[in-house]
CSV table of C-alpha atoms in Angstrom, one decimal:
chain,number,residue,atom,x,y,z
A,1,MET,CA,159.8,95.0,96.3
A,2,TYR,CA,157.6,95.3,93.9
A,3,ALA,CA,157.5,98.7,92.2
A,4,VAL,CA,154.0,101.0,91.9
A,5,PRO,CA,152.9,100.4,88.8
A,6,PRO,CA,151.7,103.5,86.8
A,7,VAL,CA,148.3,102.7,86.8
A,8,LEU,CA,145.1,103.9,88.3
A,9,ASN,CA,142.1,101.8,89.0
A,10,TYR,CA,138.6,103.7,87.9
A,11,ALA,CA,135.0,103.1,88.3
A,12,GLY,CA,132.0,104.9,87.9
A,13,GLN,CA,128.2,104.8,86.4
A,14,VAL,CA,126.3,105.8,83.4
A,15,ALA,CA,122.6,106.3,81.6
A,16,VAL,CA,121.6,107.6,78.6
A,17,ASN,CA,117.9,109.2,78.2
A,18,GLY,CA,117.6,108.3,82.6
A,19,GLU,CA,118.3,103.9,81.6
A,20,ALA,CA,121.5,102.3,82.6
A,21,PHE,CA,123.8,101.8,79.8
A,22,ASN,CA,124.5,98.6,78.5
A,23,GLY,CA,127.0,97.3,76.1
A,24,ASN,CA,130.4,98.9,74.4
A,25,GLY,CA,131.0,102.8,75.8
A,26,LEU,CA,133.2,104.8,74.3
A,27,PHE,CA,135.0,107.2,77.5
A,28,LYS,CA,137.9,109.8,76.2
A,29,PHE,CA,139.8,110.9,79.9
A,30,ALA,CA,142.0,114.0,81.2
A,31,LEU,CA,143.4,114.6,84.1
A,32,VAL,CA,143.1,118.3,84.9
A,33,ASN,CA,143.6,121.4,87.4
A,34,ALA,CA,140.9,122.1,90.1
A,35,ASP,CA,139.7,125.1,87.5
A,36,GLY,CA,139.8,122.8,84.7
A,37,ASN,CA,141.5,125.0,82.2
A,38,VAL,CA,144.9,123.3,82.4
A,39,THR,CA,145.6,119.6,81.1
A,40,TYR,CA,147.6,117.3,83.0
A,41,TRP,CA,147.5,114.5,81.4
A,42,SER,CA,144.9,112.8,79.1
A,43,ASN,CA,144.1,108.9,77.3
A,44,ASP,CA,145.8,110.0,74.4
A,45,GLY,CA,147.8,113.2,74.9
A,46,THR,CA,145.8,115.4,72.9
A,47,SER,CA,144.2,117.6,75.3
A,48,VAL,CA,144.9,121.3,76.2
A,49,ASP,CA,143.5,123.7,78.5
A,50,GLY,CA,141.1,120.9,79.7
A,51,SER,CA,139.8,120.2,75.6
A,52,GLU,CA,138.4,117.0,75.0
A,53,PRO,CA,141.2,114.2,73.6
A,54,GLN,CA,141.0,113.0,70.2
A,55,ALA,CA,140.8,108.9,70.1
A,56,SER,CA,139.0,107.5,72.9
A,57,VAL,CA,138.7,104.2,74.6
A,58,ALA,CA,136.2,101.3,74.7
A,59,VAL,CA,135.0,99.8,77.7
A,60,PRO,CA,132.5,97.3,78.3
A,61,VAL,CA,129.6,98.8,80.4
A,62,ASN,CA,126.7,96.6,81.8
A,63,GLY,CA,123.6,98.1,84.1
A,64,GLY,CA,125.4,101.0,83.6
A,65,LEU,CA,128.6,100.4,85.8
A,66,TYR,CA,132.1,100.3,84.2
A,67,ALA,CA,135.5,99.9,85.6
A,68,VAL,CA,138.9,100.7,83.6
A,69,LEU,CA,142.3,101.1,84.3
A,70,LEU,CA,143.8,105.1,83.8
A,71,GLY,CA,146.8,104.6,82.3
A,72,ASN,CA,146.8,101.1,81.5
A,73,THR,CA,148.9,101.3,77.6
A,74,ALA,CA,147.6,97.5,76.7
A,75,GLN,CA,144.4,98.7,76.6
A,76,GLN,CA,143.9,100.9,72.6
A,77,GLY,CA,143.8,104.5,73.3
A,78,MET,CA,145.6,104.7,76.6
A,79,GLY,CA,148.4,106.4,77.5
A,80,ALA,CA,150.8,105.9,80.1
A,81,ILE,CA,149.9,108.3,83.2
A,82,ASN,CA,153.6,110.4,84.4
A,83,PRO,CA,154.0,109.2,87.6
A,84,ALA,CA,155.2,112.9,88.6
A,85,VAL,CA,151.9,114.1,88.3
A,86,PHE,CA,150.1,113.0,91.3
A,87,ALA,CA,153.6,114.5,93.2
A,88,GLN,CA,153.7,117.8,90.7
A,89,HIS,CA,150.1,119.0,91.4
A,90,THR,CA,148.2,117.7,94.4
A,91,ASP,CA,144.6,119.1,93.0
A,92,ALA,CA,144.0,116.8,90.1
A,93,LYS,CA,140.8,116.0,89.0
A,94,LEU,CA,139.4,113.3,86.6
A,95,ARG,CA,137.5,114.5,83.9
A,96,LEU,CA,135.3,112.3,80.8
A,97,TRP,CA,133.2,112.3,78.3
A,98,PHE,CA,131.2,109.8,77.1
A,99,SER,CA,129.9,107.6,73.9
A,100,ASP,CA,127.4,105.4,73.9
A,101,GLY,CA,128.5,105.0,70.3
A,102,ILE,CA,125.0,106.3,68.9
A,103,ASN,CA,125.2,109.8,70.2
A,104,GLY,CA,128.3,112.0,69.9
A,105,PHE,CA,130.9,112.7,72.8
A,106,GLN,CA,129.4,114.5,76.1
A,107,GLN,CA,130.9,115.6,79.2
A,108,LEU,CA,130.0,114.5,82.4
A,109,SER,CA,130.0,116.7,85.6
A,110,PRO,CA,131.5,117.5,87.7
A,111,ASP,CA,135.1,116.5,87.5
A,112,ARG,CA,136.0,114.0,89.6
A,113,PRO,CA,138.6,114.9,92.3
A,114,PHE,CA,140.7,112.0,93.6
A,115,ALA,CA,141.3,110.1,97.8
A,116,SER,CA,145.2,110.2,98.3
A,117,VAL,CA,145.7,106.4,96.5
A,118,PRO,CA,147.0,108.2,93.3
A,119,TYR,CA,149.7,110.1,95.2
A,120,ALA,CA,151.3,106.8,96.5
A,121,PHE,CA,152.6,107.0,92.9
A,122,SER,CA,155.6,109.5,93.8
A,123,ALA,CA,156.3,107.5,97.2
A,124,GLY,CA,159.7,106.4,96.1
A,125,THR,CA,161.8,105.3,99.5
A,126,ALA,CA,160.0,107.0,101.9
A,127,THR,CA,158.7,105.0,104.6
A,128,ILE,CA,155.0,103.4,104.2
A,129,ALA,CA,153.2,103.1,107.9
A,130,ASP,CA,151.7,99.6,108.0
A,131,GLY,CA,147.9,98.9,107.2
A,132,SER,CA,148.2,101.9,104.7
A,133,ILE,CA,149.2,99.8,101.4
A,134,ASN,CA,145.9,99.1,99.3
A,135,LYS,CA,145.5,96.9,96.3
A,136,SER,CA,145.4,99.5,93.3
A,137,MET,CA,149.4,100.4,94.6
A,138,LEU,CA,149.8,96.6,93.9
A,139,GLY,CA,150.9,94.9,90.4
A,140,SER,CA,148.5,92.6,89.3
A,141,ASP,CA,152.4,90.3,89.6
A,142,VAL,CA,152.0,91.0,93.4
A,143,ILE,CA,148.6,89.5,93.6
A,144,ALA,CA,148.9,86.7,92.1
A,145,ASP,CA,151.6,86.1,94.6
A,146,LEU,CA,149.4,86.6,97.1
A,147,ASN,CA,149.7,84.1,100.1
A,148,LYS,CA,152.9,82.4,98.3
A,149,SER,CA,155.1,80.9,99.5
A,150,SER,CA,158.9,82.6,99.5
A,151,THR,CA,162.1,81.4,100.7
A,152,THR,CA,163.2,84.8,102.1
A,153,ALA,CA,160.2,85.6,103.7
A,154,SER,CA,156.7,84.3,105.3
A,155,PRO,CA,153.4,85.0,102.9
A,156,ILE,CA,151.9,87.9,102.7
A,157,THR,CA,148.5,86.9,104.6
A,158,LEU,CA,145.1,88.3,103.9
A,159,SER,CA,145.3,89.1,107.8
A,160,MET,CA,148.4,90.9,107.0
A,161,LEU,CA,146.4,93.9,105.0
A,162,ALA,CA,144.5,96.9,105.5
A,163,PRO,CA,140.5,96.4,106.0
A,164,GLU,CA,139.6,98.1,102.7
A,165,VAL,CA,142.6,96.3,100.9
A,166,LYS,CA,140.6,93.3,102.0
A,167,ALA,CA,137.6,95.1,100.7
A,168,GLN,CA,139.1,95.6,97.3
A,169,ILE,CA,140.1,91.9,96.7
A,170,ASP,CA,137.1,91.2,97.2
A,171,ALA,CA,135.4,93.9,94.9
A,172,SER,CA,138.1,91.7,92.3
A,173,ILE,CA,136.6,88.5,93.0
A,174,HIS,CA,132.4,89.3,93.3
A,175,ASN,CA,130.0,91.5,91.0
A,176,TYR,CA,127.8,93.0,91.8
A,177,GLY,CA,124.9,92.2,92.6
A,178,ASP,CA,125.9,88.4,93.4
A,179,LEU,CA,124.4,86.8,96.1
A,180,LYS,CA,125.4,84.6,99.6
A,181,TYR,CA,124.7,82.5,102.4
A,182,SER,CA,126.2,83.7,105.5
A,183,PHE,CA,125.8,82.8,109.1
A,184,GLN,CA,127.0,86.3,110.0
A,185,ASN,CA,124.2,88.7,110.9
A,186,MET,CA,125.5,91.8,109.8
A,187,ASP,CA,126.3,93.7,106.3
A,188,HIS,CA,130.6,93.1,106.0
A,189,SER,CA,133.0,94.2,103.8
A,190,GLY,CA,130.4,95.3,100.5
A,191,TRP,CA,127.8,93.0,101.6
A,192,ILE,CA,124.4,94.1,102.4
A,193,LYS,CA,121.9,91.5,104.4
A,194,LEU,CA,118.6,91.3,102.1
A,195,ASP,CA,116.0,91.9,104.9
A,196,GLY,CA,113.9,94.8,102.3
A,197,ARG,CA,115.3,98.2,104.0
A,198,SER,CA,115.6,101.2,102.2
A,199,VAL,CA,118.2,101.6,99.4
A,200,LEU,CA,118.2,105.7,101.1
A,201,THR,CA,119.8,104.5,104.1
A,202,LEU,CA,122.5,102.6,101.8
A,203,LYS,CA,126.1,104.6,101.3
A,204,ASP,CA,126.2,106.3,97.7
A,205,SER,CA,127.7,104.2,95.8
A,206,GLN,CA,125.9,101.4,97.2
A,207,ILE,CA,122.2,103.2,96.5
A,208,LEU,CA,123.7,103.3,92.5
A,209,ARG,CA,125.1,100.0,92.3
A,210,ALA,CA,121.2,98.8,94.2
A,211,THR,CA,119.2,101.8,91.2
A,212,ALA,CA,121.3,99.8,88.1
A,213,LEU,CA,119.6,95.9,89.6
A,214,GLY,CA,116.2,98.1,89.9
A,215,PHE,CA,116.0,98.3,93.2
A,216,VAL,CA,114.7,101.7,93.1
A,217,SER,CA,112.7,102.6,96.3
A,218,ASN,CA,113.9,99.1,98.8
A,219,ILE,CA,116.2,96.2,98.0
A,220,PRO,CA,114.3,92.8,98.5
A,221,ASP,CA,113.1,91.2,101.9
A,222,ALA,CA,114.8,87.1,101.8
A,223,ARG,CA,113.2,85.8,105.1
A,224,GLY,CA,111.2,83.2,104.9
A,225,SER,CA,112.1,82.9,101.3
A,226,VAL,CA,113.5,80.0,99.0
A,227,LEU,CA,116.5,81.5,95.6
A,228,MET,CA,114.2,80.2,92.2
A,229,GLN,CA,114.8,81.5,89.1
A,230,ASN,CA,110.8,81.5,88.2
A,231,ASP,CA,110.9,84.0,85.3
A,232,GLN,CA,109.4,86.9,87.6
A,233,PRO,CA,111.2,89.9,88.0
A,234,LEU,CA,114.3,89.9,89.5
A,235,GLY,CA,114.4,90.6,93.2
A,236,GLN,CA,111.4,90.6,93.5
A,237,ILE,CA,109.3,88.0,96.2
A,238,THR,CA,106.5,85.8,94.9
A,239,GLY,CA,104.7,82.7,96.6
A,240,ASP,CA,103.4,82.5,99.8
A,241,ASN,CA,104.3,79.0,102.2
A,242,ASN,CA,100.5,78.9,103.2
A,243,ILE,CA,98.2,76.6,101.1
A,244,THR,CA,94.0,76.2,102.3
A,245,ILE,CA,92.6,73.2,100.4
A,246,ALA,CA,89.0,74.5,98.3
A,247,LYS,CA,86.4,71.8,97.7
A,248,GLU,CA,87.4,72.7,93.4
A,249,ASN,CA,91.3,70.8,94.8
A,250,LEU,CA,89.7,68.1,96.6
A,251,PRO,CA,88.7,64.7,94.6
A,252,LEU,CA,86.1,63.2,92.8
A,253,VAL,CA,84.7,61.2,95.1
A,254,ASP,CA,80.9,59.9,96.3
A,255,PHE,CA,80.0,60.0,99.8
A,256,ASN,CA,77.1,57.5,100.3
A,257,GLY,CA,74.7,58.2,103.9
A,258,THR,CA,71.1,56.5,105.3
A,259,THR,CA,68.4,58.2,106.3
A,260,ASP,CA,66.3,56.7,109.9
A,261,VAL,CA,63.8,55.1,107.7
A,262,SER,CA,63.6,52.3,104.7
A,263,GLY,CA,63.0,54.3,101.4
A,264,SER,CA,60.4,52.1,100.5
A,265,HIS,CA,57.6,51.6,102.3
A,266,THR,CA,53.3,51.7,102.6
A,267,HIS,CA,50.4,54.7,103.3
A,268,LYS,CA,46.9,53.6,104.3
A,269,PHE,CA,44.5,55.6,103.8
A,270,ASN,CA,39.8,54.6,104.8
A,271,PHE,CA,37.5,53.7,102.2
A,272,LYS,CA,34.2,52.4,102.1
A,273,SER,CA,31.5,50.7,99.7
A,274,LYS,CA,28.0,49.6,99.2
A,275,ALA,CA,25.5,48.5,96.8
A,276,THR,CA,22.4,48.4,96.1
A,277,ALA,CA,20.0,47.3,93.4
A,278,GLY,CA,21.4,48.4,90.0
A,279,THR,CA,23.9,51.2,91.7
A,280,THR,CA,27.5,50.9,93.2
A,281,TYR,CA,28.6,53.7,95.0
A,282,SER,CA,32.0,54.2,97.5
A,283,GLU,CA,33.1,56.8,99.7
A,284,ILE,CA,36.5,58.3,100.9
A,285,ASN,CA,37.2,59.7,104.0
A,286,GLY,CA,34.2,60.5,104.8
A,287,GLY,CA,31.5,60.7,102.7
A,288,THR,CA,28.0,61.0,102.8
A,289,ASN,CA,26.2,58.7,100.8
A,290,GLY,CA,25.9,56.2,103.9
A,291,GLY,CA,25.9,52.9,104.2
A,292,GLY,CA,28.7,50.2,104.1
A,293,SER,CA,31.3,50.2,106.5
A,294,TRP,CA,34.6,51.9,106.9
A,295,GLY,CA,38.1,50.2,106.2
A,296,GLN,CA,42.0,50.7,105.7
A,297,TYR,CA,43.8,50.2,103.5
A,298,ASN,CA,46.8,49.9,102.7
A,299,THR,CA,47.7,51.4,99.0
A,300,THR,CA,51.2,49.5,97.4
A,301,SER,CA,54.3,50.0,97.9
A,302,ALA,CA,56.3,54.0,97.4
A,303,GLY,CA,59.0,53.3,94.7
A,304,ALA,CA,62.4,54.9,94.8
A,305,HIS,CA,62.5,58.3,96.2
A,306,ASP,CA,65.1,61.2,97.5
A,307,HIS,CA,65.9,62.0,101.0
A,308,ASN,CA,68.4,64.7,101.7
A,309,VAL,CA,71.2,63.3,103.1
A,310,THR,CA,73.9,66.5,105.4
A,311,VAL,CA,77.6,64.6,105.2
A,312,SER,CA,79.7,67.0,107.3
A,313,SER,CA,83.6,67.3,106.6
A,314,GLY,CA,84.7,67.9,109.8
A,315,GLY,CA,87.5,70.6,108.6
A,316,SER,CA,87.6,74.7,109.6
A,317,GLY,CA,89.6,76.1,106.8
A,318,ILE,CA,93.5,75.6,108.6
A,319,PRO,CA,95.9,76.5,106.1
A,320,ILE,CA,98.5,74.3,105.4
A,321,ASN,CA,102.1,75.3,106.2
A,322,ILE,CA,104.3,73.7,103.2
A,323,THR,CA,107.7,75.4,104.2
A,324,PRO,CA,110.3,72.3,103.9
A,325,LYS,CA,113.0,71.9,106.8
A,326,SER,CA,115.4,74.1,106.3
A,327,LEU,CA,119.0,75.2,108.0
A,328,SER,CA,118.0,78.8,108.2
A,329,ALA,CA,121.2,81.4,107.1
A,330,ASN,CA,121.0,85.3,105.9
A,331,ALA,CA,121.2,85.9,102.5
A,332,PHE,CA,123.0,89.1,101.3
A,333,ILE,CA,123.4,90.8,98.3
A,334,TYR,CA,127.4,92.2,97.5
A,335,LEU,CA,126.9,96.0,96.3
A,336,GLY,CA,130.4,96.9,97.1
A,337,ASP,CA,131.9,99.3,100.0
């Protein structure tokens, strides 16, 4: 049987001037009593009566989120945790100090209480109840051996683990903000359906992670949308599945029409003329000089001229649906539990 490793996985969030911090943060850690005036452990062993340790631990921070293994001596500045701390002090709380590398260290408030997990360090040979083992109680070698066959025992499968252990294993292989498509209809194992709901309806830990990803009021609504990197703000829905063609979208085409009268035709007018000694005169359309006879005469054929022609498109402006043929599935974002 594997021994429980004396390390504790802790995750948190930090901000500088109200903005989620990114980069290598400097942290100091101490386990203190409920009143904060007694130190049970600190990352470098220098904390006394809840005071700030001298040495710090560098931890990468992404979008304000970070995780660290307390008691992991492989990390510079981190000392081992004696499992007896949790057996002897059930009121232990974690006190933290943080610096962005520019400003000095500041103590983060309040001190963080622990759930029952760390007290498994002192379990020894006590009976372990079914479904009570979670990932933080397992060593890295144990996790690596999951689902491997053994000559003396059946392999460990996920179905043997408690639900919270499955969720922690899921969290170890996914990053906050990862996306996936699924035929599941509900939130599950830290995966939140992208249905546009208010961020405030999520768990407190999920609210922190959603806010760090830039979703302050609502998570994105992925219904009817195609995933695309288009240099727009992350999570923003842009574009439309319908288009309407305007006149300027049509190709340049010359339309020809025919009127009901030919373009070239003649016009008539009345005219008469009479000649007397030394005089010739004429009348057009009812003159009064008298004499002569009226007749009708044609003008020459009219030249080319314009007639208005109306050509109807016959359309009604109905938008065109350009949604591609697709397989319907639900989109989820990983925010953890």
